[in-house]
Coordinates of C-alpha atoms in Angstrom, one line a residue:
Chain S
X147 CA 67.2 142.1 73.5
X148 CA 70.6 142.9 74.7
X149 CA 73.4 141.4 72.3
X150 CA 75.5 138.2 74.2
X151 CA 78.1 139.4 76.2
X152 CA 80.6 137.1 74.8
X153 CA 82.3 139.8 72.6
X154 CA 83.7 140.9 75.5
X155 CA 86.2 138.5 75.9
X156 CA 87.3 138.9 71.9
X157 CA 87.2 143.0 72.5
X158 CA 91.1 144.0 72.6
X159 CA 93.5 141.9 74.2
X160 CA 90.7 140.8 77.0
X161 CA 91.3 137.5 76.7
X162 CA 95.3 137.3 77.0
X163 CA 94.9 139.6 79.5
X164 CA 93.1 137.4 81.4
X165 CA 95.2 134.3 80.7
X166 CA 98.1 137.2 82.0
X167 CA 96.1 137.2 85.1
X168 CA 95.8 133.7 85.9
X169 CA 99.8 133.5 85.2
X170 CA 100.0 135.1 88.0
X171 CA 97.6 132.9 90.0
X172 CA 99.4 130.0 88.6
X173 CA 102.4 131.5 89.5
X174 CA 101.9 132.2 92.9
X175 CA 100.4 128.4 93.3
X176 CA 103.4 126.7 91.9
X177 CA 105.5 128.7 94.3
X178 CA 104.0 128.4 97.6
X179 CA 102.6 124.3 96.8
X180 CA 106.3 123.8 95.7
X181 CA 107.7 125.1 99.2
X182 CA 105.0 123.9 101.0
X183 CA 105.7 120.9 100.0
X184 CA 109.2 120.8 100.7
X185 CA 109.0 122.2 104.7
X186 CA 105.8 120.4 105.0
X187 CA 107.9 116.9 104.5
X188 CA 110.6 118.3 106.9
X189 CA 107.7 119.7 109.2
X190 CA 105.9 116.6 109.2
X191 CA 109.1 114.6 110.0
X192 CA 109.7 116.7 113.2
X193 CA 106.5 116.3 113.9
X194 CA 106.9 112.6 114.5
X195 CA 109.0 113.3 117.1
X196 CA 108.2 112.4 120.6
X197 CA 110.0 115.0 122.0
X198 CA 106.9 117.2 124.1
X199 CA 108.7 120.6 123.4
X200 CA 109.0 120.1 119.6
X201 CA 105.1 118.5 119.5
X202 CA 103.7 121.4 121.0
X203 CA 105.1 124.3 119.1
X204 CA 104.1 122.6 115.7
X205 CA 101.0 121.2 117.3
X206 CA 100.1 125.3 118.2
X207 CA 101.6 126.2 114.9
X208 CA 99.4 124.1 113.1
X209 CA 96.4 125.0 115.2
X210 CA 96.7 128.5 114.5
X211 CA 97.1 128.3 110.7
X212 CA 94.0 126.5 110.9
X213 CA 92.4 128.2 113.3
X214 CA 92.7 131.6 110.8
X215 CA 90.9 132.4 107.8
X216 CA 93.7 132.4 105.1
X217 CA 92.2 135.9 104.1
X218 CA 92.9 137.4 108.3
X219 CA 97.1 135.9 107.5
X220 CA 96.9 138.0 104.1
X221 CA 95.9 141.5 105.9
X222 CA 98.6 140.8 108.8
X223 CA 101.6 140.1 106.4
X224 CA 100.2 142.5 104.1
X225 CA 99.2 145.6 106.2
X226 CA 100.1 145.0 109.6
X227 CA 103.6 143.5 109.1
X228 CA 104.5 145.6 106.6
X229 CA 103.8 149.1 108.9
X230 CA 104.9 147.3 111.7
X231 CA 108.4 146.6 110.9
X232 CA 108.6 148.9 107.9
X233 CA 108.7 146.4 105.2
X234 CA 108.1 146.9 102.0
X235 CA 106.8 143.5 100.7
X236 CA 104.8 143.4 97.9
X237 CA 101.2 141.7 97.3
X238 CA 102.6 138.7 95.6
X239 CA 105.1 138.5 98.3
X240 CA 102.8 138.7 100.9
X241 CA 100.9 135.8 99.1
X242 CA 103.8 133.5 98.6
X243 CA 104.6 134.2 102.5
X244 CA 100.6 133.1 103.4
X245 CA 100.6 130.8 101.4
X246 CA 103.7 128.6 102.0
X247 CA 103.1 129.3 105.4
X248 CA 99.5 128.1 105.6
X249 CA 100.6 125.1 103.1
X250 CA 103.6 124.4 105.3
X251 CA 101.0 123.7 108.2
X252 CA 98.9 121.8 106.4
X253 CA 101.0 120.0 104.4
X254 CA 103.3 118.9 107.8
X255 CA 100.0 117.8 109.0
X256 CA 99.7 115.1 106.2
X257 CA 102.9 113.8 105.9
X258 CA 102.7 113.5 109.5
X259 CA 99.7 111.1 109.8
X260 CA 100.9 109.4 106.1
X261 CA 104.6 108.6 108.8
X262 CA 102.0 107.4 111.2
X263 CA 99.8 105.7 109.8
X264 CA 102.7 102.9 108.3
X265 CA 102.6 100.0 110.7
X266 CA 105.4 99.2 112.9
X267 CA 105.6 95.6 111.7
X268 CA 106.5 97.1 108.5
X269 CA 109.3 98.1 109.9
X270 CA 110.5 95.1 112.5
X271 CA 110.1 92.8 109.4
X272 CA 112.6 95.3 107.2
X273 CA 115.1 94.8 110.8
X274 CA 114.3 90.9 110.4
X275 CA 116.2 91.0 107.4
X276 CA 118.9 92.5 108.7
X277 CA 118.3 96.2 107.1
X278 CA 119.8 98.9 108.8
X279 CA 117.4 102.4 109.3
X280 CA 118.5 104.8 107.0
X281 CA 117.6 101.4 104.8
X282 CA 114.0 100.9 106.3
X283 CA 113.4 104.6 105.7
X284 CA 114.3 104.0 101.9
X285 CA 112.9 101.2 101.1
X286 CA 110.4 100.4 103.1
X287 CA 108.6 103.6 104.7
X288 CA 109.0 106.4 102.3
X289 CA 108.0 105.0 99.2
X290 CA 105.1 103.6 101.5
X291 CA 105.2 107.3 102.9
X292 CA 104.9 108.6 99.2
X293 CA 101.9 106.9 98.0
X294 CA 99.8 107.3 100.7
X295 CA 100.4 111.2 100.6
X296 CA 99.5 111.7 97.1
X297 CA 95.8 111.7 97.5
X298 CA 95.6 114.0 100.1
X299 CA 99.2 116.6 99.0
X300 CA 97.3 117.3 95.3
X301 CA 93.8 118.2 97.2
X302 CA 95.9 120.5 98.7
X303 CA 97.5 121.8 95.7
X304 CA 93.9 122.4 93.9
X305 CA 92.6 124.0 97.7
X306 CA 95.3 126.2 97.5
X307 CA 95.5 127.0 93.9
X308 CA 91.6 128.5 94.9
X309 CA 92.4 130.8 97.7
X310 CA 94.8 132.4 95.9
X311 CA 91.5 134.5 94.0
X312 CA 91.7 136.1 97.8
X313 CA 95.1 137.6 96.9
X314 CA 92.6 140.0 94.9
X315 CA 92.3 141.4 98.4
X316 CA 95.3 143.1 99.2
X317 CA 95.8 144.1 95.5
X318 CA 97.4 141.6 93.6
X319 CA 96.6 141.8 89.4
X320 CA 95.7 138.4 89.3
X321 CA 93.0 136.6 87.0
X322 CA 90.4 137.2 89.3
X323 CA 91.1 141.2 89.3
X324 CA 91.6 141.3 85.6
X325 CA 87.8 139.8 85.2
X326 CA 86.8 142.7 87.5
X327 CA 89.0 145.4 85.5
X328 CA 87.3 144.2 82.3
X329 CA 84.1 144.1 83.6
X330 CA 84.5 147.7 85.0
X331 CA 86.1 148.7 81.4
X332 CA 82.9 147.5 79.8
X333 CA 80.2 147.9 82.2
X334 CA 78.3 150.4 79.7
X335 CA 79.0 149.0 76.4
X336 CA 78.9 145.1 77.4
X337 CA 76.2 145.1 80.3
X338 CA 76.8 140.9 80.1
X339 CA 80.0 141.2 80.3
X340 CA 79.5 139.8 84.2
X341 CA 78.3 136.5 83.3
X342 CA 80.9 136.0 80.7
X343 CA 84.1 137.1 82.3
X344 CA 83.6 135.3 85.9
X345 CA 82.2 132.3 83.7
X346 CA 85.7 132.2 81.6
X347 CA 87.3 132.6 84.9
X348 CA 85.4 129.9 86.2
X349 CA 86.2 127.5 83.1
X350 CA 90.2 128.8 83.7
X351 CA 89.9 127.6 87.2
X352 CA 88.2 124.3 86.3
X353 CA 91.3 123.5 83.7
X354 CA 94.0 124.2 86.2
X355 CA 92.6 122.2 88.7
X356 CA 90.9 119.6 87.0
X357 CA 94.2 117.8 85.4
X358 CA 95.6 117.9 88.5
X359 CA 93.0 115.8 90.1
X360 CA 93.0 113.2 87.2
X361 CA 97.0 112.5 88.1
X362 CA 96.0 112.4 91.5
X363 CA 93.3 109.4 90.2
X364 CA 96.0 108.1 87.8
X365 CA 99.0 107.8 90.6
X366 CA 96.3 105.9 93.2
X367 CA 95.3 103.6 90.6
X368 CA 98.4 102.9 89.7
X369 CA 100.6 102.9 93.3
X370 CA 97.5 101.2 95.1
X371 CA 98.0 99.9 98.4
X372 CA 96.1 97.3 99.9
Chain T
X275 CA 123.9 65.5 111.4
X276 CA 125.7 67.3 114.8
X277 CA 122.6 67.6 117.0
X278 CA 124.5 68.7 120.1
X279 CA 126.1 71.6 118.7
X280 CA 124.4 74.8 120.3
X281 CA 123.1 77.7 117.6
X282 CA 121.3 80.2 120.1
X283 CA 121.8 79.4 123.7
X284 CA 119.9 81.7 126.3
X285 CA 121.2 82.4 130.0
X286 CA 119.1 83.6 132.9
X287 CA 117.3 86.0 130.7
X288 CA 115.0 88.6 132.0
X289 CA 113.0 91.1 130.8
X290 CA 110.6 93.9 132.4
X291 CA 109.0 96.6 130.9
X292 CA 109.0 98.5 134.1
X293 CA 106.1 97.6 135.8
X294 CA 106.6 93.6 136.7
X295 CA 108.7 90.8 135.0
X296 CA 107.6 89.5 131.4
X297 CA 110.3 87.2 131.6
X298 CA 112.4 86.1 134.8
X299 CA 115.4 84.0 135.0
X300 CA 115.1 82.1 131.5
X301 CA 117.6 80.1 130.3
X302 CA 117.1 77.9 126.9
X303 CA 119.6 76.4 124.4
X304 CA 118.7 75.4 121.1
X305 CA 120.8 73.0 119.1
X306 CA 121.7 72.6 115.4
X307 CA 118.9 71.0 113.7
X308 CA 116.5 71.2 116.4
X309 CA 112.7 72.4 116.4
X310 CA 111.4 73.6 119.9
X311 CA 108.3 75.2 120.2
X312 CA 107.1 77.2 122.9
X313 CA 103.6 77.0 124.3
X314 CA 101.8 79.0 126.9
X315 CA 98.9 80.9 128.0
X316 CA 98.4 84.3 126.3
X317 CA 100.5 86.9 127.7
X318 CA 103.0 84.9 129.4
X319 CA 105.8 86.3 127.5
X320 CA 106.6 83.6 124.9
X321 CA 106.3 85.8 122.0
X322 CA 108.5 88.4 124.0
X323 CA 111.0 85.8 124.5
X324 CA 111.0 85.1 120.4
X325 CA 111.3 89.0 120.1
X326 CA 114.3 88.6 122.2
X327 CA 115.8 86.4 120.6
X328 CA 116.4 88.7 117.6
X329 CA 117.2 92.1 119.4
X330 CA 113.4 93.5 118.4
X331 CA 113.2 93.7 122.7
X332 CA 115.7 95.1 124.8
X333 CA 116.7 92.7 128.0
X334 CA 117.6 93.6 131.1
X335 CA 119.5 90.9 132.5
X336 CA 121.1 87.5 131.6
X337 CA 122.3 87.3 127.8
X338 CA 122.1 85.2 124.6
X339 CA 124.5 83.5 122.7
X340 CA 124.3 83.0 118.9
X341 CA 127.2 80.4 118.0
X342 CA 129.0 80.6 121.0
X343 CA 129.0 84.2 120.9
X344 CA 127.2 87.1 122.8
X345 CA 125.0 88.8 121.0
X346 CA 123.4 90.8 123.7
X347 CA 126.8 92.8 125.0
X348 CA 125.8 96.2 123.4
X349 CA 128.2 96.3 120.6
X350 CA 126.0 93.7 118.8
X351 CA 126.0 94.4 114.9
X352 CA 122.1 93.4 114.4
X353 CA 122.3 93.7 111.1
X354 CA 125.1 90.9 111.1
X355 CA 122.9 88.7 113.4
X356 CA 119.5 89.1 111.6
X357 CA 120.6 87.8 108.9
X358 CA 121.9 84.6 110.6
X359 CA 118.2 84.6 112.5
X360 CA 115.2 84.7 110.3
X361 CA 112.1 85.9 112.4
X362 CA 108.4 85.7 110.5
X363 CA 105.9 87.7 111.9
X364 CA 102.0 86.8 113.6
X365 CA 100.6 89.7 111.1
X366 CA 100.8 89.8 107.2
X367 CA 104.0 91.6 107.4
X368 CA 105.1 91.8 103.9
X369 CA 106.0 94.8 101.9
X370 CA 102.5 96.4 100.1
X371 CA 104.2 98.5 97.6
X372 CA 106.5 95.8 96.4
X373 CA 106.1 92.3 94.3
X374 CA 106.5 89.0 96.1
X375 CA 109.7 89.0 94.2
X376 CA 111.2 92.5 94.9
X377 CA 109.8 91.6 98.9
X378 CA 112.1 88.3 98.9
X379 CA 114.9 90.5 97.5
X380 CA 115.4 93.2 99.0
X381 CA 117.6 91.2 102.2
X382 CA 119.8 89.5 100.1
X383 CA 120.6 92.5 97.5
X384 CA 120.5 95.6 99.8
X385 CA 122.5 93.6 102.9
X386 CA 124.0 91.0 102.1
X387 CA 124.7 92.3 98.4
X388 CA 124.2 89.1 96.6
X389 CA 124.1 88.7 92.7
X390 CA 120.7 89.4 91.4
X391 CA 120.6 86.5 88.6
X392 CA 121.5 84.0 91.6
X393 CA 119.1 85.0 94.1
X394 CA 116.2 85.6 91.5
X395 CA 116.6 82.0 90.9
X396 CA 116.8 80.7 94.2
X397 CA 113.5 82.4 95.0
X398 CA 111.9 81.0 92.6
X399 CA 113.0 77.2 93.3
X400 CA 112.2 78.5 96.9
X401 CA 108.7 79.7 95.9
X402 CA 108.0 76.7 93.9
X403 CA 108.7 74.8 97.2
X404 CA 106.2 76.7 99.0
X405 CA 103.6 76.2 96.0
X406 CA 103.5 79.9 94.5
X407 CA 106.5 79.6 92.0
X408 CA 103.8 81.5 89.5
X409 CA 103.2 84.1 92.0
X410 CA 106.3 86.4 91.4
X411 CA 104.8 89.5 90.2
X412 CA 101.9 89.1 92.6
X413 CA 101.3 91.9 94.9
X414 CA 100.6 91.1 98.6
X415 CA 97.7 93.2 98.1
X416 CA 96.7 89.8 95.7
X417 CA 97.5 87.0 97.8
X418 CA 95.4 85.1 100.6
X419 CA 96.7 85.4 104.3
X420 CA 98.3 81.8 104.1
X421 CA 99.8 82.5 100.7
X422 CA 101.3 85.8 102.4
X423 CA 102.4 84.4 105.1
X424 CA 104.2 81.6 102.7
X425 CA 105.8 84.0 100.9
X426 CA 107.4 85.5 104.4
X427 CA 108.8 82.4 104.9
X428 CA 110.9 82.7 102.3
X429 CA 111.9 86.0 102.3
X430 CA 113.5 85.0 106.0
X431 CA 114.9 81.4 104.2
X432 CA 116.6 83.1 101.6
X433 CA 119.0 84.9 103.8
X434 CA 120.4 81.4 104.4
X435 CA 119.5 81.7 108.5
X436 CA 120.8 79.6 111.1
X437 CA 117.9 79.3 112.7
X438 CA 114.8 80.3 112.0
X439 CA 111.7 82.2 114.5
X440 CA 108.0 81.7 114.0
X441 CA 105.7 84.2 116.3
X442 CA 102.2 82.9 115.9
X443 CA 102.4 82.9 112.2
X444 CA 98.7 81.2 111.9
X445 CA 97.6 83.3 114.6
X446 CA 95.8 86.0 112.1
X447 CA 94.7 83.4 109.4
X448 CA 91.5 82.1 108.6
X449 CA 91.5 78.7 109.9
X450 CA 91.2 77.0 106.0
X451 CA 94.8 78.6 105.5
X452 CA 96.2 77.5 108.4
X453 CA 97.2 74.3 106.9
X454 CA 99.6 74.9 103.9
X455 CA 101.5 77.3 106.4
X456 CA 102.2 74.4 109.1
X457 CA 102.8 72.0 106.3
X458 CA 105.7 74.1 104.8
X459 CA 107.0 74.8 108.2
X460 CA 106.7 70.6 108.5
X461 CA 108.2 70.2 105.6
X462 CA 111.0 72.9 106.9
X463 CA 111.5 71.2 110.3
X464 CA 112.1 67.4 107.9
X465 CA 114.7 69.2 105.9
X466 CA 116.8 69.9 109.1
X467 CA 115.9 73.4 110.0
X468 CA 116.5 74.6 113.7
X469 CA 113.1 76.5 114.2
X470 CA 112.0 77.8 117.1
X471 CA 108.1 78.1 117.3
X472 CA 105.6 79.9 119.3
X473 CA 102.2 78.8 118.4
X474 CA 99.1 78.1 119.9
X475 CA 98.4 75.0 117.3
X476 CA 98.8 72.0 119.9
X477 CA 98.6 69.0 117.6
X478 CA 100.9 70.8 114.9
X479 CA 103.5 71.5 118.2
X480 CA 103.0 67.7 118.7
X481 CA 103.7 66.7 115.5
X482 CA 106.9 69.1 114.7
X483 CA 108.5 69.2 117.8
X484 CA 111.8 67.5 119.1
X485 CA 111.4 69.6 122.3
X486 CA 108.3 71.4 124.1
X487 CA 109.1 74.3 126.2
X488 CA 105.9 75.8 128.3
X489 CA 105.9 79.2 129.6
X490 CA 103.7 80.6 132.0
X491 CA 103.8 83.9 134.2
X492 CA 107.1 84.8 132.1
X493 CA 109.2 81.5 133.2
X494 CA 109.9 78.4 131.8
X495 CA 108.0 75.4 133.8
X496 CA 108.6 72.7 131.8
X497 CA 110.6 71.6 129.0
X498 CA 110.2 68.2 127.4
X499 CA 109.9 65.8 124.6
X500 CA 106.3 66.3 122.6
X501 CA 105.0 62.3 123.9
X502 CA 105.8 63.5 127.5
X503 CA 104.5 66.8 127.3
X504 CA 100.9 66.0 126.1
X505 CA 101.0 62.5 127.4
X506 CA 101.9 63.3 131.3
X507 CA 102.7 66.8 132.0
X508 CA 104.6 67.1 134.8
X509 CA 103.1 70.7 136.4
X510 CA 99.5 71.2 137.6
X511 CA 99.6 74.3 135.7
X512 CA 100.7 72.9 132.0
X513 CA 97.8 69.7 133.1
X514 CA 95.7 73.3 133.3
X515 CA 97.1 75.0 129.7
X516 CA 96.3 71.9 127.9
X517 CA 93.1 71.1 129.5
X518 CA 92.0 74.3 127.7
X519 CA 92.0 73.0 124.5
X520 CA 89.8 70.1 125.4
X521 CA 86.3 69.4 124.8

């Protein structure tokens, strides 16, 4: 019988190499969920607007980020921008321009319907007591605003901290890549090595995600609504 | 008390939202101290005329007066005049994320910049009027409709209005809770308030009236004492309204 593959992961610097690697995933995520975050509130604000011009280009920009696997806006940043116009952007650039760009959309989206979705008596009662808007907005509709959007911003967050293993793709060294590199290293000395790396990378996945869905738990239970 | 002193008065109002009239050619004063209620068929634009009342609907003729004073011109500071009307609401309009507390304060510290330690305890001696002085910390999210709709009541009291509005307040309860709202708003129009009421609850209009005012197809057809009112109205179509409720 074959010895475990779990070795592997002690064999050199595997393991910080790996923890290297999903740095970089981490990396990218905090980036692109950070400015997603921020244009998706201003998105998602415009988007309110009843203006028909402004509804339709975000309503088409929206569509189309949604419409394309996140892998087909990787390749046209990537390769076809990048020949196109002569840039020279690297993978992780590429991957924080997908990515805020994709989150952007979605995250617009959601603070769109969380704008919506607060009833307008909320805010005749706030002008029956004599507050002005900029006041309503304050204290009435964005904290309401707030805590509805925390549920569905931090599934983002763990959505998009996952597709980043697609950066992979167009060549990024990211956690994902350094499994594969190990794997590939040790495919003759550690045959089992497979098993082991992608389930470390799996466990590594499950940690960064996994707290942030317990705060998203925490923050309902404790800012419930209704 | 000066009962002939006028607090809102309202002249040849109108109001359309494009297609027809909601309200044609109303005109209505309400003096100091005074309760009317206004009555009327669904849709016939007595809750439009309430919404009116406090700027929440644009008009598109006549204009309203509140002491003296138009309010209606276009250069109206709403903010100003809000806090002199207090308006509660048909649906459970409080604030969700805040305590019954923080929702009765918010008016009198963010507009009209009151002391905390004062107004903290007049909401609470106001609370305790309305029977929920232990529900401070409460969440609306914890409280029955009635109790909610208590509570509004005093969030609109403690700004200190002149006159208070009432759009259908029992409209969305559950008929057991309709009670302790009506009796605080009794107990309110006793005290000297000058209320005006829309509500489809005839024997409570009967009982807290000084004046009746029945609406139908967005004018005023009638306006009279409670006892002549139900006793002998004077239209077919008011003998009509109040036939409705009969069994």
């Amino acid at each position: 019988m074959q010895d475990l593959g779990i070795k592997v992961l002690f064999m050199g610097s595997n393991f910080e190499r790996l923890l290297d690697g999903l740095w970089v995933t981490i990396h990218i995520s905090i980036l692109s969920v950070l400015l997603s975050i921020l244009l998706g509130i201003l998105l998602g604000i415009v988007m309110t607007s009843k203006n028909i011009v402004v509804k339709a280009v975000t309503r088409v920009y929206l569509e189309f980020v949604r419409i394309m696997p996140q892998l087909v806006l990787l390749f046209i940043v990537y390769f076809g921008v990048t020949k196109t116009f002569g840039l020279h952007l690297n993978g992780e650039t590429s991957a924080l321009i997908v990515f805020t760009i994709w989150g952007t959309a979605e995250m617009g989206d959601l603070v769109r319907s969380a704008i919506i979705s607060i009833p307008k008596h909320q805010r005749e009662s706030g002008l029956a007591i004599g507050l002005n808007s900029s006041q309503i907005y304050r204290y009435i509709i964005i904290p309401q605003t707030l805590i509805r959007l925390i549920p569905p911003a931090i599934n983002l967050t763990t959505r998009m901290i996952k597709t980043t293993s697609l950066i992979v793709l167009i060549g990024v060294v990211e956690v994902l890549k350094v499994g594969q590199q190990i794997i590939e290293a040790n495919r003759y000395t550690v045959p089992n090595a497979t098993l082991w790396i992608y389930g470390t990378i799996f466990f590594l996945y499950f940690f960064t995600c996994w707290p942030i869905s317990l705060l998203a738990k925490f923050l309902e239970k404790k800012w419930k609504v209704n | 008390m000066e009962k002939n002193e006028k607090v809102l008065e309202i002249r040849h109002l109108s109001k359309d939202y494009g297609k027809g009239a909601i309200l044609k050619d109303v005109s209505l004063d309400i003096h100091k101290g005074e309760v009317v209620v206004i009555i009327g068929p669904s849709g016939c634009g007595k809750s439009t005329l309430l919404r009116c009342m406090n700027g929440l609907e644009s008009i598109q003729g006549g204009e309203i007066l509140l002491d003296g004073n138009v309010i209606t011109s276009g250069k109206t500071n709403w903010s100003l005049v809000r806090q002199k009307i207090g308006m509660v609401f048909q649906s459970y309009d409080l604030f969700p994320h805040l305590t019954v507390m923080d929702n009765i304060l918010l008016g009198p510290l963010k507009v009209q910049k009151r002391d905390k330690k004062e107004v903290e305890k007049e909401a609470l001696t106001l609370l305790k009027r309305v029977g929920l002085g232990e529900k401070t910390k409460a969440y609306p999210r914890e409280l029955s409709g009635g109790q909610k709709q208590r509570v509004a009541i005093v969030r609109a009291l403690i700004m200190h209005p002149e006159i208070m509005l009432f759009d259908e307040v029992t409209a969305a309860l559950d008929p057991e809770m309709v009670r302790e709202v009506l009796d605080v708003m009794l107990e309110l129009a006793r005290a000297g308030s000058t209320m005006a009421i829309v509500t489809h609850e005839m024997q409570f209009a009967e009982a807290v009236a000084d004046r009746i005012v029945f609406i139908d197809g967005g004018e005023i057809l009638e306006t009279g004492t409670p006892e002549e009112f139900f006793k002998m109205p004077k239209t077919e179509r008011a003998r009509k309204f109040l036939d409705t409720f009969k069994f």
